[in-house]
Amino acid sequence: MLPTLSRRRLLALAASGAASTALASCSSPFDDTTRGGGRVLEFTTFYTGGDGGLMQTIVDRYNKSQDDVTIRFSSPAYGGDYLTKILTASLAGAPPAIVALHSYEIPPLKRFLHAIDLADLGLSTGDFIDGTWQLAQIDDQLYGVTMSTGPQALGYNRQLFAKAGLDPDKPPTNATEFLAAAQALKKSGPWGFVRESGVWMPWLSMNWQAGGDLIDDRSQALFASDAGIEAAHFEQDLVHKYKVEPGQLVTGVQVGQLFSDQKVGMTCTFPWSLAQLLKTNKERGTELDVAPLPQFFDGPRAVVATSHIYCIPKQRSNDDWIRTEAQKFISWLVREGSVTWAGAQAPASKAAVAPVAASKDPLLQKMSVFIDQAKYARFAPYAYRWNQAYQYLNDAMDDVVYQGAKVEDELRRAAARATVTMKEPS
């Protein structure tokens, strides 16, 4: 759900590139060593935090393991700027050899990417956790290899649970248990739960769990379905009926701060936060923990997630060699790097599941919770101007949760506006 390039934006950039003779001869925003016949492959990602440092160590291992190429790892930008750089380089015929994309970023960039046959990488669909390898599949063609996912889980404070008379070894698994835990926590002092507004609001998982969806195959917004309304009522009730959650909007940074400061007993969390969570435990003597996200409704198991997919862009020159070497690297990453990568994200490789669970490293042990959630993961869709459409939903949910606005009216209004926004110009 990060900023994406719309189809119109892609077409506009492509048109301007075709009209300009300078574009074909301009330099790529990325390194040109490989295009010049060198042995350097540029591996470009959006990893800007601790996951970037961890991936660098994995890349270093690969570079030491063979003499055919040198992989140069970089993280030049994030969000829309990142995608613009990828597109500009692709139009110039000189993109990086390997790029990381989210699943919803692949459709608008598809024509610049090589289709991938897993067999050419020595892999098969059976090597991946259910539901993960298909994330880069469009019209029966695969355009990338899923390295990891980022499923939502429940973060909870074992010490606050014990203080509230709750069993820290039995975090809530459904809505009834969740509400009871939140009420017990609030009665003992801290907030029972705190939500994050924006990209990762709890409504997303709850809506899917109630049997809802975000859009249909005609890009009609489905926010105001019975499932969406039920999920929104539950979120609203946590603030206004049960009073177990703060009544003012809390940013993502503030959510983490409240949790680490032990002012809230439960929140939603993701794999990239796990290292900081355990660091807080070590430095402050806290007992912050993670557990599977409760199943709030009786529909399918579902958790909102992000994805990390490695794709191979097409090159104007030296394409066959670059593609071959890029495939070797991606294959090695999945087979040899997945367990290490579990230090930052939830690897999609089935082969990593048992070693991660059996590891004596506390971080890897806890990452097993997120890996197990991956089979229930649901992802942002690709749709024209989806970011703006989603903003209407988020604004509506902020009004529902914090202002007590009428759920049905807000979601219907947001859905109507979103549907108009996602209509592609003819």
XYZ file of C-alpha atoms in Angstrom:
426
model
C 0.000 0.000 0.000
C 2.970 2.239 -0.530
C 2.812 4.935 -3.218
C 2.604 3.217 -6.612
C 2.825 4.183 -10.235
C -0.582 4.258 -11.879
C -1.069 2.955 -15.398
C -1.654 6.531 -16.592
C 1.617 7.650 -15.023
C 3.441 4.767 -16.730
C 1.922 5.597 -20.091
C 2.737 9.269 -19.675
C 6.348 8.567 -18.845
C 6.634 6.078 -21.679
C 5.198 8.583 -24.133
C 7.563 11.302 -23.038
C 10.438 8.857 -23.361
C 9.434 7.893 -26.888
C 9.156 11.523 -27.880
C 12.604 12.342 -26.632
C 15.653 11.076 -28.443
C 17.616 11.960 -25.349
C 15.984 9.254 -23.248
C 17.371 6.368 -25.253
C 20.865 7.675 -24.824
C 20.556 8.982 -21.290
C 22.225 7.188 -18.453
C 20.260 4.997 -16.087
C 19.742 6.191 -12.491
C 21.591 3.010 -11.566
C 25.068 1.653 -12.093
C 26.089 0.975 -15.714
C 29.012 -1.397 -15.028
C 27.119 -4.501 -16.137
C 25.906 -2.912 -19.365
C 29.478 -1.979 -20.116
C 30.497 -5.622 -20.066
C 31.598 -5.763 -16.443
C 30.817 -8.471 -13.909
C 28.767 -6.376 -11.489
C 25.052 -7.032 -11.075
C 23.051 -4.271 -9.432
C 20.526 -5.586 -6.861
C 18.177 -2.751 -5.968
C 15.622 -2.849 -3.137
C 13.535 -0.634 -0.853
C 15.149 -2.007 2.334
C 16.067 1.127 4.240
C 16.209 -0.107 7.842
C 17.767 -3.029 9.640
C 16.595 -5.327 6.879
C 18.931 -3.509 4.495
C 21.942 -4.205 6.674
C 20.946 -7.847 7.012
C 20.498 -8.261 3.259
C 23.951 -6.778 2.728
C 25.464 -9.548 4.864
C 23.621 -12.155 2.774
C 24.855 -10.569 -0.457
C 28.404 -10.557 0.926
C 28.126 -14.298 1.489
C 27.080 -14.849 -2.098
C 29.925 -12.746 -3.432
C 32.396 -14.842 -1.442
C 30.799 -18.093 -2.600
C 31.570 -17.679 -6.308
C 33.766 -15.743 -8.748
C 31.403 -15.294 -11.694
C 29.858 -11.985 -10.666
C 29.787 -9.385 -7.947
C 26.366 -8.434 -6.620
C 26.140 -4.784 -5.648
C 23.322 -4.179 -3.177
C 21.626 -0.777 -2.985
C 18.528 0.851 -1.503
C 18.295 4.201 -3.288
C 14.780 5.260 -2.354
C 11.354 4.192 -1.153
C 7.763 4.416 -2.350
C 6.896 6.377 -5.471
C 10.421 7.733 -5.937
C 11.786 4.186 -5.925
C 9.357 3.065 -8.623
C 10.004 6.149 -10.712
C 13.715 5.322 -10.693
C 12.970 1.733 -11.744
C 10.703 2.917 -14.564
C 13.145 5.547 -15.803
C 15.943 2.998 -15.894
C 13.725 0.472 -17.699
C 12.735 3.009 -20.339
C 16.424 3.751 -20.832
C 17.043 0.022 -21.289
C 19.413 -0.100 -18.329
C 17.559 -1.104 -15.170
C 19.207 -2.957 -12.281
C 19.752 -6.654 -12.855
C 17.452 -7.569 -9.953
C 14.807 -5.387 -8.305
C 12.603 -5.892 -5.274
C 8.915 -5.098 -5.758
C 5.694 -5.486 -3.800
C 3.028 -7.665 -5.414
C 0.790 -4.734 -6.380
C 3.695 -2.939 -8.077
C 4.279 -5.738 -10.585
C 1.219 -5.279 -12.881
C 2.078 -1.732 -14.018
C 5.736 -2.699 -14.553
C 5.059 -6.099 -16.132
C 6.132 -5.188 -19.663
C 9.595 -4.309 -18.411
C 10.094 -7.614 -16.574
C 11.180 -11.056 -17.710
C 8.738 -13.891 -17.168
C 10.280 -16.455 -14.843
C 10.133 -20.239 -14.945
C 10.875 -21.540 -11.450
C 12.381 -24.682 -12.980
C 15.131 -22.537 -14.547
C 16.084 -21.547 -11.001
C 16.033 -25.112 -9.720
C 12.870 -24.313 -7.766
C 9.237 -25.377 -7.865
C 5.955 -24.105 -6.471
C 6.250 -26.733 -3.740
C 9.302 -24.939 -2.365
C 7.159 -22.028 -1.154
C 4.661 -21.551 1.652
C 1.106 -21.809 0.363
C -0.133 -18.628 -1.279
C 3.248 -16.916 -1.591
C 4.751 -17.955 -4.924
C 1.613 -16.810 -6.803
C 2.030 -13.177 -5.759
C 3.946 -12.341 -8.931
C 1.685 -14.326 -11.237
C -0.294 -12.487 -13.929
C -2.278 -14.343 -16.599
C -0.483 -17.628 -15.852
C 2.944 -15.995 -16.177
C 5.293 -15.531 -13.239
C 7.205 -12.250 -13.117
C 9.118 -12.614 -9.877
C 10.127 -14.875 -7.005
C 8.662 -14.247 -3.558
C 11.438 -13.998 -0.986
C 9.334 -13.046 2.027
C 6.058 -11.681 3.309
C 5.152 -9.365 6.166
C 1.993 -10.698 7.851
C 0.255 -8.948 10.712
C 0.413 -10.530 14.174
C -0.626 -9.638 17.716
C 1.916 -7.924 19.918
C 1.230 -8.261 23.632
C 2.908 -7.558 26.967
C 3.342 -10.655 29.118
C 3.983 -8.656 32.304
C 0.841 -6.560 31.838
C -1.134 -9.721 31.109
C -0.001 -11.273 34.377
C -0.746 -8.062 36.286
C -4.277 -8.094 34.856
C -4.829 -11.693 35.927
C -4.465 -13.048 32.385
C -2.373 -16.073 31.382
C 0.629 -14.771 29.374
C 0.902 -18.182 27.726
C -2.639 -17.911 26.380
C -2.976 -14.729 24.315
C -6.443 -14.184 22.786
C -7.388 -16.217 19.730
C -10.830 -14.765 18.908
C -12.918 -11.631 19.384
C -14.440 -12.734 22.695
C -11.064 -13.517 24.238
C -9.552 -10.360 22.771
C -12.226 -8.126 24.247
C -12.013 -9.845 27.636
C -8.222 -9.386 27.664
C -8.517 -5.730 26.622
C -11.036 -5.039 29.383
C -8.927 -6.787 32.024
C -5.865 -4.827 30.941
C -7.701 -1.507 31.026
C -9.113 -2.276 34.465
C -5.577 -2.922 35.737
C -4.230 0.381 34.394
C -2.867 0.462 30.818
C -4.884 0.668 27.634
C -6.082 -2.712 26.427
C -5.288 -2.116 22.767
C -4.009 0.600 20.451
C -4.575 0.642 16.694
C -2.431 2.104 13.960
C -4.202 4.312 11.463
C -3.208 4.284 7.806
C -1.670 1.429 5.896
C -1.979 -1.197 8.627
C -5.285 -0.419 10.325
C -6.873 -3.510 11.970
C -10.007 -3.136 9.832
C -8.131 -4.655 6.897
C -7.590 -8.029 8.565
C -11.003 -7.925 10.242
C -12.811 -7.173 6.974
C -11.214 -10.163 5.247
C -11.888 -12.357 8.296
C -15.569 -11.411 8.113
C -15.661 -12.550 4.488
C -15.211 -9.148 2.850
C -12.817 -7.812 0.232
C -11.494 -4.425 -0.907
C -12.437 -4.262 -4.585
C -14.064 -6.518 -7.168
C -12.767 -7.477 -10.608
C -14.200 -4.241 -12.045
C -12.403 -2.092 -9.454
C -15.633 -1.354 -7.594
C -14.902 -0.559 -3.933
C -16.429 -3.050 -1.494
C -15.763 -1.170 1.739
C -19.444 -0.953 2.697
C -20.206 -4.669 2.441
C -21.805 -6.397 5.424
C -18.320 -7.643 6.365
C -16.775 -4.187 6.163
C -19.550 -2.664 8.258
C -19.264 -5.413 10.880
C -15.491 -4.951 11.118
C -15.848 -1.172 11.415
C -18.417 -1.481 14.190
C -16.025 -3.691 16.152
C -13.215 -1.157 15.821
C -15.546 1.675 16.827
C -16.854 -0.204 19.853
C -13.350 -0.712 21.226
C -13.134 3.064 21.686
C -16.690 4.234 22.331
C -18.506 1.265 23.863
C -15.834 -0.668 25.719
C -13.364 2.219 26.166
C -10.312 -0.056 26.025
C -8.529 1.947 23.333
C -7.365 5.598 23.140
C -9.962 7.902 21.622
C -7.468 10.015 19.702
C -5.539 9.169 16.536
C -2.166 7.573 17.279
C 0.595 7.499 14.648
C 2.673 4.414 13.893
C 5.641 5.784 15.835
C 3.407 6.575 18.810
C 1.926 3.070 18.721
C 5.393 1.573 19.094
C 6.259 4.025 21.844
C 3.108 3.264 23.859
C 3.771 -0.440 23.526
C 7.443 -0.278 24.529
C 6.591 2.090 27.409
C 4.084 -0.478 28.723
C 1.161 1.917 28.430
C -0.814 -0.537 26.309
C -1.163 -4.293 26.592
C -1.868 -5.249 22.975
C -1.290 -3.906 19.483
C -0.777 -5.190 15.947
C 2.787 -5.761 14.840
C 4.862 -6.984 11.895
C 8.094 -8.929 11.359
C 10.220 -5.855 10.718
C 9.413 -4.665 14.257
C 10.496 -7.885 15.930
C 14.180 -7.037 16.346
C 13.319 -3.735 18.062
C 10.776 -5.478 20.265
C 13.378 -7.952 21.536
C 15.940 -5.160 21.910
C 13.463 -3.305 24.136
C 13.040 -6.437 26.261
C 16.795 -6.721 26.713
C 17.361 -3.053 27.522
C 14.311 -2.437 29.719
C 13.556 -5.829 31.204
C 10.143 -5.891 29.531
C 8.449 -9.025 28.228
C 6.923 -7.941 24.948
C 5.818 -10.920 22.882
C 4.061 -11.851 19.644
C 1.248 -14.280 18.870
C -0.981 -15.100 15.882
C -3.526 -12.404 15.155
C -6.891 -13.370 16.665
C -9.617 -14.606 14.329
C -12.166 -11.888 15.068
C -14.937 -13.193 12.806
C -16.181 -16.518 11.444
C -15.000 -16.057 7.874
C -11.687 -17.233 6.383
C -8.434 -16.939 8.301
C -6.816 -13.761 7.054
C -4.165 -11.201 7.999
C -3.052 -8.141 6.081
C 0.510 -8.436 4.798
C 3.092 -6.933 2.497
C 5.407 -8.831 0.150
C 8.993 -8.793 -1.109
C 9.367 -10.162 -4.632
C 12.563 -10.275 -6.680
C 12.141 -9.522 -10.370
C 14.492 -9.470 -13.355
C 14.049 -6.415 -15.616
C 14.761 -6.562 -19.338
C 18.000 -4.979 -20.573
C 18.751 -3.298 -23.882
C 22.151 -4.969 -24.054
C 23.809 -8.020 -22.512
C 20.337 -9.201 -21.526
C 20.813 -12.978 -21.782
C 23.918 -13.052 -19.598
C 22.459 -10.690 -17.007
C 19.242 -12.698 -16.864
C 21.136 -15.969 -16.385
C 23.308 -14.609 -13.595
C 20.355 -12.881 -11.929
C 18.460 -16.186 -11.888
C 21.434 -17.891 -10.236
C 21.538 -15.235 -7.535
C 17.806 -15.309 -6.799
C 17.882 -19.105 -6.631
C 20.771 -18.957 -4.160
C 19.002 -16.297 -2.077
C 15.922 -18.467 -1.658
C 17.871 -21.658 -0.909
C 20.798 -20.320 1.108
C 19.700 -16.931 2.412
C 16.182 -17.504 3.704
C 17.080 -18.596 7.227
C 19.331 -15.583 7.713
C 16.658 -13.335 6.189
C 14.308 -14.512 8.945
C 16.214 -12.090 11.147
C 14.206 -9.294 9.484
C 11.285 -10.729 7.517
C 9.174 -13.897 7.219
C 10.791 -15.989 4.453
C 8.499 -17.673 1.941
C 10.719 -20.718 1.536
C 9.319 -23.881 3.099
C 12.879 -25.091 3.671
C 13.404 -22.250 6.155
C 10.454 -23.156 8.377
C 12.014 -25.967 10.413
C 15.497 -24.406 10.848
C 13.977 -21.111 11.970
C 11.695 -22.827 14.485
C 14.563 -24.952 15.818
C 17.007 -22.052 16.076
C 18.319 -21.031 19.486
C 18.245 -17.413 18.372
C 15.223 -15.827 20.148
C 14.554 -13.547 17.195
C 14.335 -16.440 14.738
C 12.175 -18.434 17.128
C 9.678 -15.583 17.369
C 9.774 -15.067 13.587
C 8.110 -18.477 13.320
C 4.869 -16.789 14.398
C 4.970 -14.550 11.323
C 6.054 -17.367 9.013
C 3.071 -19.407 10.168
C 0.756 -16.448 9.503
C 1.957 -16.201 5.882
C -0.463 -18.865 4.661
C -3.329 -16.583 5.730
C -1.821 -13.419 4.248
C -3.897 -11.019 2.141
C -2.404 -8.214 0.110
C -3.213 -4.799 -1.304
C -4.726 -4.991 -4.790
C -3.521 -3.338 -7.937
C -6.026 -0.802 -9.220
C -5.857 2.516 -11.000
C -5.228 5.252 -8.386
C -5.591 2.735 -5.565
C -3.628 4.925 -3.157
C -6.196 7.715 -3.365
C -9.063 5.234 -3.146
C -7.543 3.732 -0.034
C -7.125 7.162 1.524
C -10.894 7.648 1.351
C -11.298 4.391 3.281
C -8.691 5.338 5.859
C -10.206 8.780 6.403
C -13.628 7.200 6.843
C -12.309 4.724 9.388
C -10.577 7.496 11.330
C -13.928 9.294 11.573
C -15.681 6.054 12.549
C -13.169 5.087 15.235
C -12.222 8.443 16.717
C -15.280 10.620 16.045
C -17.943 7.943 16.456
C -19.314 8.689 12.985
C -22.075 6.468 11.584
C -20.372 3.413 10.140
C -22.719 2.707 7.251
C -22.760 6.287 5.992
C -18.991 6.735 6.182
C -18.127 3.471 4.432
C -20.706 3.942 1.697
C -19.447 7.457 1.040
C -15.839 6.241 0.966
C -16.731 3.355 -1.346
C -18.546 5.631 -3.769
C -15.666 8.090 -3.912
C -13.109 5.305 -4.254
C -15.005 3.658 -7.095
C -15.094 6.901 -9.060
C -11.392 7.449 -8.391
C -10.419 3.972 -9.615
C -12.280 4.298 -12.906
C -9.653 4.385 -15.616
C -10.010 7.036 -18.337
C -11.093 5.641 -21.677
